[in-house]
Short mmCIF file of C-alpha atoms and ligand atoms in Angstrom, two decimals:
data_model
loop_
_atom_site.label_atom_id
_atom_site.label_comp_id
_atom_site.label_asym_id
_atom_site.label_seq_id
_atom_site.Cartn_x
_atom_site.Cartn_y
_atom_site.Cartn_z
CA MET A 1055 17.32 19.43 17.58
CA PRO A 1056 14.31 18.01 19.40
CA ILE A 1057 10.91 19.69 19.22
CA GLU A 1058 8.86 19.62 22.36
CA VAL A 1059 5.27 20.75 22.63
CA LYS A 1060 3.79 21.31 26.07
CA ASN A 1061 0.09 21.74 26.78
CA LEU A 1062 -0.46 23.52 23.47
CA THR A 1063 -3.88 25.04 22.80
CA HIS A 1064 -4.87 27.18 19.84
CA THR A 1065 -8.12 29.07 19.57
CA TYR A 1066 -8.95 30.92 16.36
CA MET A 1067 -10.93 34.17 16.60
CA LYS A 1068 -10.93 34.12 20.35
CA GLY A 1069 -13.66 36.14 21.97
CA THR A 1070 -15.85 36.26 18.86
CA MET A 1071 -19.00 34.33 17.96
CA SER A 1072 -16.91 32.21 15.56
CA GLU A 1073 -14.34 31.13 18.17
CA VAL A 1074 -12.89 27.66 17.40
CA THR A 1075 -10.49 25.76 19.63
CA ALA A 1076 -8.60 23.93 16.89
CA ILE A 1077 -6.09 22.14 19.15
CA SER A 1078 -6.37 21.58 22.82
CA ASP A 1079 -3.80 20.76 25.52
CA ILE A 1080 -1.42 18.80 23.29
CA SER A 1081 1.97 17.56 24.52
CA PHE A 1082 4.65 15.47 22.81
CA LYS A 1083 8.34 15.41 21.95
CA ILE A 1084 9.93 14.62 18.59
CA ASP A 1085 13.60 13.62 18.58
CA ASP A 1086 16.22 13.96 15.87
CA GLY A 1087 15.82 11.64 12.92
CA GLU A 1088 12.26 10.52 13.65
CA PHE A 1089 9.69 10.00 10.89
CA VAL A 1090 6.31 10.90 12.33
CA GLY A 1091 2.94 10.59 10.63
CA LEU A 1092 0.21 12.97 11.75
CA ILE A 1093 -3.27 11.73 10.91
CA GLY A 1094 -6.84 12.63 11.77
CA ALA A 1095 -10.15 13.48 10.12
CA THR A 1096 -10.66 16.74 8.25
CA GLY A 1097 -10.75 19.62 10.71
CA SER A 1098 -9.06 17.63 13.50
CA GLY A 1099 -6.32 20.26 13.81
CA LYS A 1100 -3.35 18.82 11.89
CA SER A 1101 -2.48 21.94 9.88
CA THR A 1102 -3.00 24.14 12.93
CA LEU A 1103 -0.66 22.00 15.01
CA ILE A 1104 2.21 21.91 12.54
CA GLN A 1105 2.11 25.67 12.00
CA HIS A 1106 3.05 25.99 15.66
CA LEU A 1107 6.18 23.92 15.20
CA ASN A 1108 7.98 26.66 13.31
CA GLY A 1109 6.26 29.64 14.84
CA LEU A 1110 3.80 30.50 12.09
CA LEU A 1111 1.03 30.48 14.66
CA LYS A 1112 1.33 31.69 18.22
CA PRO A 1113 -0.11 29.43 20.92
CA SER A 1114 -3.18 30.63 22.79
CA SER A 1115 -1.58 28.78 25.68
CA GLY A 1116 1.23 26.27 26.13
CA THR A 1117 4.76 26.24 24.73
CA VAL A 1118 6.78 25.00 21.78
CA LEU A 1119 10.43 24.30 22.56
CA VAL A 1120 13.03 23.84 19.85
CA ASP A 1121 16.36 22.62 21.15
CA GLY A 1122 15.00 23.23 24.64
CA VAL A 1123 14.19 26.90 23.99
CA ASP A 1124 10.65 28.33 24.01
CA ILE A 1125 10.37 29.81 20.52
CA TRP A 1126 8.10 32.62 21.76
CA SER A 1127 10.41 33.68 24.57
CA LYS A 1128 12.17 37.04 24.37
CA GLY A 1129 15.22 37.21 22.16
CA VAL A 1130 14.42 34.14 20.03
CA SER A 1131 14.53 34.81 16.30
CA LEU A 1132 11.59 33.13 14.57
CA LYS A 1133 13.51 33.52 11.33
CA GLN A 1134 16.19 31.23 12.77
CA VAL A 1135 13.54 28.76 13.89
CA ARG A 1136 12.03 28.66 10.38
CA ARG A 1137 15.46 28.11 8.95
CA LYS A 1138 15.81 24.95 11.03
CA ILE A 1139 12.24 23.72 10.66
CA GLY A 1140 10.93 23.85 7.10
CA LEU A 1141 7.22 23.61 6.41
CA VAL A 1142 5.72 22.70 3.05
CA PHE A 1143 2.11 23.86 3.06
CA GLN A 1144 -1.02 22.06 2.03
CA TYR A 1145 -1.74 23.07 -1.61
CA PRO A 1146 1.69 24.59 -2.30
CA GLU A 1147 0.55 25.47 -5.83
CA GLN A 1148 -1.24 28.41 -4.27
CA GLN A 1149 2.10 29.69 -3.06
CA VAL A 1150 4.32 29.66 -6.09
CA PHE A 1151 4.53 33.25 -7.11
CA GLU A 1152 7.91 33.89 -8.72
CA GLU A 1153 8.40 34.22 -12.45
CA THR A 1154 10.66 31.22 -12.82
CA VAL A 1155 11.13 27.94 -11.02
CA TYR A 1156 14.68 29.02 -10.20
CA GLU A 1157 13.50 32.21 -8.50
CA ASP A 1158 10.90 30.31 -6.58
CA ILE A 1159 13.40 27.82 -5.15
CA ALA A 1160 15.97 30.58 -4.57
CA PHE A 1161 13.53 32.70 -2.59
CA GLY A 1162 14.36 31.19 0.83
CA PRO A 1163 18.17 31.25 0.63
CA ARG A 1164 18.06 34.72 -0.95
CA ASN A 1165 15.96 35.95 1.95
CA LEU A 1166 18.56 34.56 4.32
CA GLY A 1167 21.18 36.70 2.60
CA TYR A 1168 23.36 34.05 0.96
CA SER A 1169 25.72 34.88 -1.89
CA GLN A 1170 24.76 34.26 -5.51
CA THR A 1171 27.13 31.28 -5.72
CA GLU A 1172 25.74 29.76 -2.54
CA ILE A 1173 22.15 30.29 -3.74
CA GLU A 1174 22.89 28.58 -7.05
CA ALA A 1175 24.50 25.63 -5.28
CA ARG A 1176 21.55 25.30 -2.93
CA VAL A 1177 19.00 25.43 -5.74
CA GLU A 1178 20.89 22.73 -7.62
CA THR A 1179 21.18 20.46 -4.58
CA ALA A 1180 17.51 20.93 -3.73
CA CYS A 1181 16.50 20.00 -7.29
CA ARG A 1182 18.62 16.87 -7.10
CA LEU A 1183 17.06 15.88 -3.78
CA VAL A 1184 13.51 16.10 -5.10
CA GLY A 1185 14.28 14.70 -8.55
CA LEU A 1186 13.48 17.92 -10.39
CA ASP A 1187 15.04 18.30 -13.81
CA THR A 1188 17.23 21.44 -13.79
CA GLU A 1189 16.02 22.12 -17.35
CA LEU A 1190 12.80 23.29 -15.71
CA LEU A 1191 14.54 26.04 -13.74
CA SER A 1192 14.00 28.68 -16.40
CA ARG A 1193 10.33 27.84 -16.85
CA SER A 1194 7.37 29.55 -15.23
CA PRO A 1195 6.05 27.52 -12.29
CA PHE A 1196 2.58 27.95 -13.77
CA GLU A 1197 3.53 25.78 -16.76
CA LEU A 1198 4.36 22.76 -14.62
CA SER A 1199 2.35 19.65 -13.79
CA GLY A 1200 0.88 19.14 -10.31
CA GLY A 1201 3.67 16.75 -9.33
CA GLN A 1202 6.37 19.12 -10.55
CA VAL A 1203 4.89 22.04 -8.61
CA ARG A 1204 4.98 19.95 -5.43
CA ARG A 1205 8.63 19.23 -6.09
CA VAL A 1206 9.33 22.93 -6.58
CA ALA A 1207 7.61 23.71 -3.28
CA ILE A 1208 9.58 21.03 -1.44
CA ALA A 1209 12.82 22.12 -3.15
CA GLY A 1210 12.17 25.70 -2.03
CA ILE A 1211 12.09 24.53 1.57
CA LEU A 1212 15.09 22.20 1.16
CA ALA A 1213 17.11 25.10 -0.22
CA ILE A 1214 16.97 26.56 3.29
CA GLN A 1215 18.62 23.31 4.46
CA PRO A 1216 16.36 22.70 7.43
CA LYS A 1217 17.00 20.00 10.01
CA VAL A 1218 13.32 19.18 10.22
CA LEU A 1219 10.96 18.88 7.26
CA ILE A 1220 7.23 19.13 7.80
CA LEU A 1221 4.94 18.29 4.89
CA ASP A 1222 1.22 18.98 4.92
CA GLU A 1223 -0.51 16.57 2.52
CA PRO A 1224 2.30 16.53 -0.04
CA THR A 1225 0.52 14.09 -2.35
CA ALA A 1226 -3.04 15.42 -2.31
CA GLY A 1227 -4.45 15.67 -5.82
CA LEU A 1228 -1.54 13.89 -7.53
CA ASP A 1229 -1.88 10.85 -9.77
CA PRO A 1230 -0.62 7.50 -8.40
CA ARG A 1231 2.76 7.78 -10.08
CA GLY A 1232 3.31 11.35 -8.88
CA ARG A 1233 2.33 10.24 -5.38
CA THR A 1234 4.77 7.34 -5.30
CA GLU A 1235 7.61 9.48 -6.62
CA ILE A 1236 7.11 12.23 -4.05
CA LEU A 1237 6.81 9.71 -1.22
CA ASP A 1238 9.99 7.93 -2.35
CA ASN A 1239 11.78 11.27 -2.34
CA ILE A 1240 10.58 12.01 1.17
CA LYS A 1241 11.76 8.58 2.30
CA GLN A 1242 15.20 9.27 0.84
CA LEU A 1243 15.36 12.62 2.62
CA HIS A 1244 14.62 10.89 5.90
CA GLU A 1245 17.37 8.39 5.16
CA THR A 1246 19.85 11.26 4.95
CA GLY A 1247 19.11 11.91 8.63
CA MET A 1248 16.43 14.55 8.39
CA THR A 1249 13.56 14.55 10.88
CA VAL A 1250 10.32 14.31 8.90
CA ILE A 1251 6.75 15.04 9.97
CA LEU A 1252 4.19 13.96 7.40
CA VAL A 1253 0.56 15.04 7.55
CA SER A 1254 -1.50 12.76 5.36
CA HIS A 1255 -4.89 11.23 4.69
CA ASN A 1256 -3.10 8.44 2.83
CA MET A 1257 -2.91 5.65 5.39
CA ASP A 1258 -1.01 3.32 3.06
CA ALA A 1259 1.75 5.90 2.77
CA VAL A 1260 1.86 6.62 6.50
CA ALA A 1261 1.99 2.88 7.28
CA ARG A 1262 4.77 2.34 4.77
CA LEU A 1263 6.94 5.27 5.79
CA CYS A 1264 6.36 6.40 9.35
CA GLU A 1265 7.65 4.65 12.45
CA ARG A 1266 5.60 6.77 14.79
CA VAL A 1267 2.05 7.95 14.32
CA MET A 1268 0.07 10.65 16.10
CA VAL A 1269 -3.69 10.72 15.80
CA LEU A 1270 -5.69 13.90 16.30
CA GLU A 1271 -9.38 13.97 16.98
CA LYS A 1272 -11.24 17.25 17.39
CA GLY A 1273 -8.05 18.99 18.44
CA LYS A 1274 -6.93 16.39 20.96
CA LEU A 1275 -3.98 14.02 20.64
CA VAL A 1276 -5.71 10.65 21.08
CA PHE A 1277 -2.85 8.34 20.09
CA ASP A 1278 0.93 8.68 19.98
CA GLY A 1279 2.80 5.47 19.37
CA SER A 1280 4.07 3.05 16.75
CA ALA A 1281 2.48 2.74 13.32
CA ARG A 1282 2.26 -0.99 13.86
CA GLU A 1283 0.23 -0.57 16.99
CA VAL A 1284 -2.24 1.99 15.70
CA PHE A 1285 -3.00 0.45 12.32
CA ALA A 1286 -3.85 -2.93 13.89
CA GLN A 1287 -6.71 -1.23 15.76
CA ARG A 1288 -9.46 -1.01 13.20
CA GLU A 1289 -12.23 -0.06 15.56
CA PHE A 1290 -10.18 2.69 17.16
CA LEU A 1291 -9.31 4.08 13.71
CA GLU A 1292 -12.88 3.93 12.49
CA SER A 1293 -14.07 5.77 15.57
CA LYS A 1294 -11.74 8.56 14.45
CA GLN A 1295 -13.05 8.39 10.85
CA LEU A 1296 -9.84 6.76 9.69
CA LYS A 1297 -9.26 3.54 7.83
CA PRO A 1298 -6.43 1.00 8.21
CA PRO A 1299 -4.05 0.56 5.25
CA GLU A 1300 -5.29 -1.75 2.46
CA VAL A 1301 -2.81 -4.51 3.36
CA THR A 1302 -3.97 -4.51 6.96
CA ILE A 1303 -7.59 -4.89 5.79
CA LEU A 1304 -6.53 -7.79 3.56
CA MET A 1305 -4.89 -9.54 6.53
CA GLU A 1306 -8.02 -9.02 8.58
CA LYS A 1307 -10.16 -10.62 5.88
CA LEU A 1308 -7.83 -13.63 5.73
CA ARG A 1309 -7.89 -13.95 9.52
CA GLN A 1310 -11.68 -13.98 9.43
CA ARG A 1311 -11.37 -17.00 7.13
CA GLY A 1312 -9.09 -18.74 9.59
CA TRP A 1313 -5.69 -17.80 8.20
CA ALA A 1314 -3.00 -17.52 10.86
CA VAL A 1315 -1.55 -14.23 9.56
CA ARG A 1316 -0.48 -11.22 11.61
CA ASN A 1317 -2.98 -8.40 12.01
CA ASP A 1318 -0.34 -5.68 12.10
CA VAL A 1319 1.37 -5.77 8.71
CA LEU A 1320 2.17 -2.40 7.22
CA THR A 1321 3.54 -3.05 3.76
CA VAL A 1322 2.87 -5.21 0.71
CA GLU A 1323 6.15 -7.03 1.38
CA GLU A 1324 5.11 -7.95 4.90
CA ALA A 1325 1.67 -9.11 3.72
CA TYR A 1326 3.29 -11.21 1.02
CA ALA A 1327 5.60 -12.88 3.57
CA GLU A 1328 2.64 -13.70 5.82
CA ILE A 1329 0.63 -15.24 3.00
CA ILE A 1330 3.56 -17.33 1.74
CA LYS A 1331 4.19 -18.60 5.26
CA GLU A 1332 0.60 -19.72 5.61
CA LEU A 1333 0.21 -21.39 2.21
CA PRO A 1334 1.66 -24.85 3.13
CA ARG A 1335 -0.72 -25.08 6.07
CA ARG A 1336 -3.58 -24.44 3.69
CA GLY A 1337 -2.40 -27.14 1.35
CA VAL A 1338 -1.64 -24.85 -1.57
CA ALA A 1339 2.16 -24.80 -1.41
CA GLY A 1340 2.30 -26.82 -4.63
CA VAL A 1341 1.06 -23.90 -6.69
CA LEU A 1342 4.24 -21.91 -6.08
N1 ATP B 187 -7.61 30.47 9.79
C1 ATP B 187 -8.61 29.90 10.47
N2 ATP B 187 -9.56 30.64 11.06
C2 ATP B 187 -10.57 30.08 11.76
N3 ATP B 187 -10.72 28.76 11.95
C3 ATP B 187 -9.82 27.97 11.38
C4 ATP B 187 -8.71 28.48 10.62
N4 ATP B 187 -7.96 27.45 10.18
C5 ATP B 187 -8.56 26.33 10.64
N5 ATP B 187 -9.67 26.63 11.36
C6 ATP B 187 -10.56 25.68 12.06
O1 ATP B 187 -9.76 24.94 12.97
C7 ATP B 187 -10.11 23.57 12.97
C8 ATP B 187 -8.89 22.72 12.61
O2 ATP B 187 -8.55 23.01 11.26
P1 ATP B 187 -7.22 22.45 10.57
O3 ATP B 187 -7.14 23.12 9.25
O4 ATP B 187 -6.08 22.60 11.49
O5 ATP B 187 -7.59 20.91 10.41
P2 ATP B 187 -6.89 19.77 9.52
O6 ATP B 187 -6.80 18.57 10.38
O7 ATP B 187 -5.64 20.29 8.93
O8 ATP B 187 -7.98 19.51 8.38
P3 ATP B 187 -7.75 18.95 6.85
O9 ATP B 187 -7.54 17.47 6.97
O10 ATP B 187 -9.07 19.26 6.19
O11 ATP B 187 -6.62 19.69 6.27
C9 ATP B 187 -11.29 23.42 12.01
O12 ATP B 187 -12.47 23.51 12.75
C10 ATP B 187 -11.14 24.63 11.11
O13 ATP B 187 -12.37 25.04 10.60
MG1 MG B 188 -5.01 20.59 6.98
#
């Protein structure tokens, strides 16, 4: 179920004094099973762009094709589109509104008209997928921790069983442990075959998880390629108010001191392998 965006432009409050062109002439295609990171400074248009992918916003111009069909063409059900492409909003805690966690997760499948038995099965599966203890199902979502609320929000989308999962800053405001757990869950979901689009300011996470990265700057798509390629370009990133992952910065510092290590590592494991490889040449192999 590929998603194709063609020459997409979105202008908020068109024709008023406060008109803002949030995204401008963007084109790309995302194929089944990809894991794409969407990065860019605050206000670069990330949230605006992803809301077009499941028809929450209507393009000012350009098209969004899902499975080759323009989602705004006559006869297309946006409800069906949203069933296939699930979007977890930035700050989902502002969107939990049901009395219990169960009701919150069940909201989507109930809206789609599934039977009670099917709804229960879906809620249970979704909880398992995000590592949410089913003991919490009878609680009020307002009693939960930040990390648990994120899980509830993601579970609510998974209960719709979408083919594509889009997450807008799923770890913002969480403590390090909560962040790691959510990211591990997302990685596992991708491993089940789901297409994942992750919007994040956390470059370490994007480097670790995403194969492909798109960079937005002032509403324009200024890079679309591999994570390895983009994160090795410090100057490019800095010009977009972005920073390479910590491990990439470490490698750069070592290179400045003459170490023959790669400049495009993305994970701690890769950095470790590079350092170990270089140690004998630096006469410190004996310490290991
Ligand atoms: N509902 C809205 N009405 C008017 N302007 C908006 C609206 N939502 C976003 N904008 C403007 O559109 C531009 C892009 O905003 P958007 O929220 O898409 O950026 P973002 O990359 O998601 O930022 P952040 O990293 O802070 O979440 C900004 O200039 C923003 O002020
Ligand atoms: Mg945003």
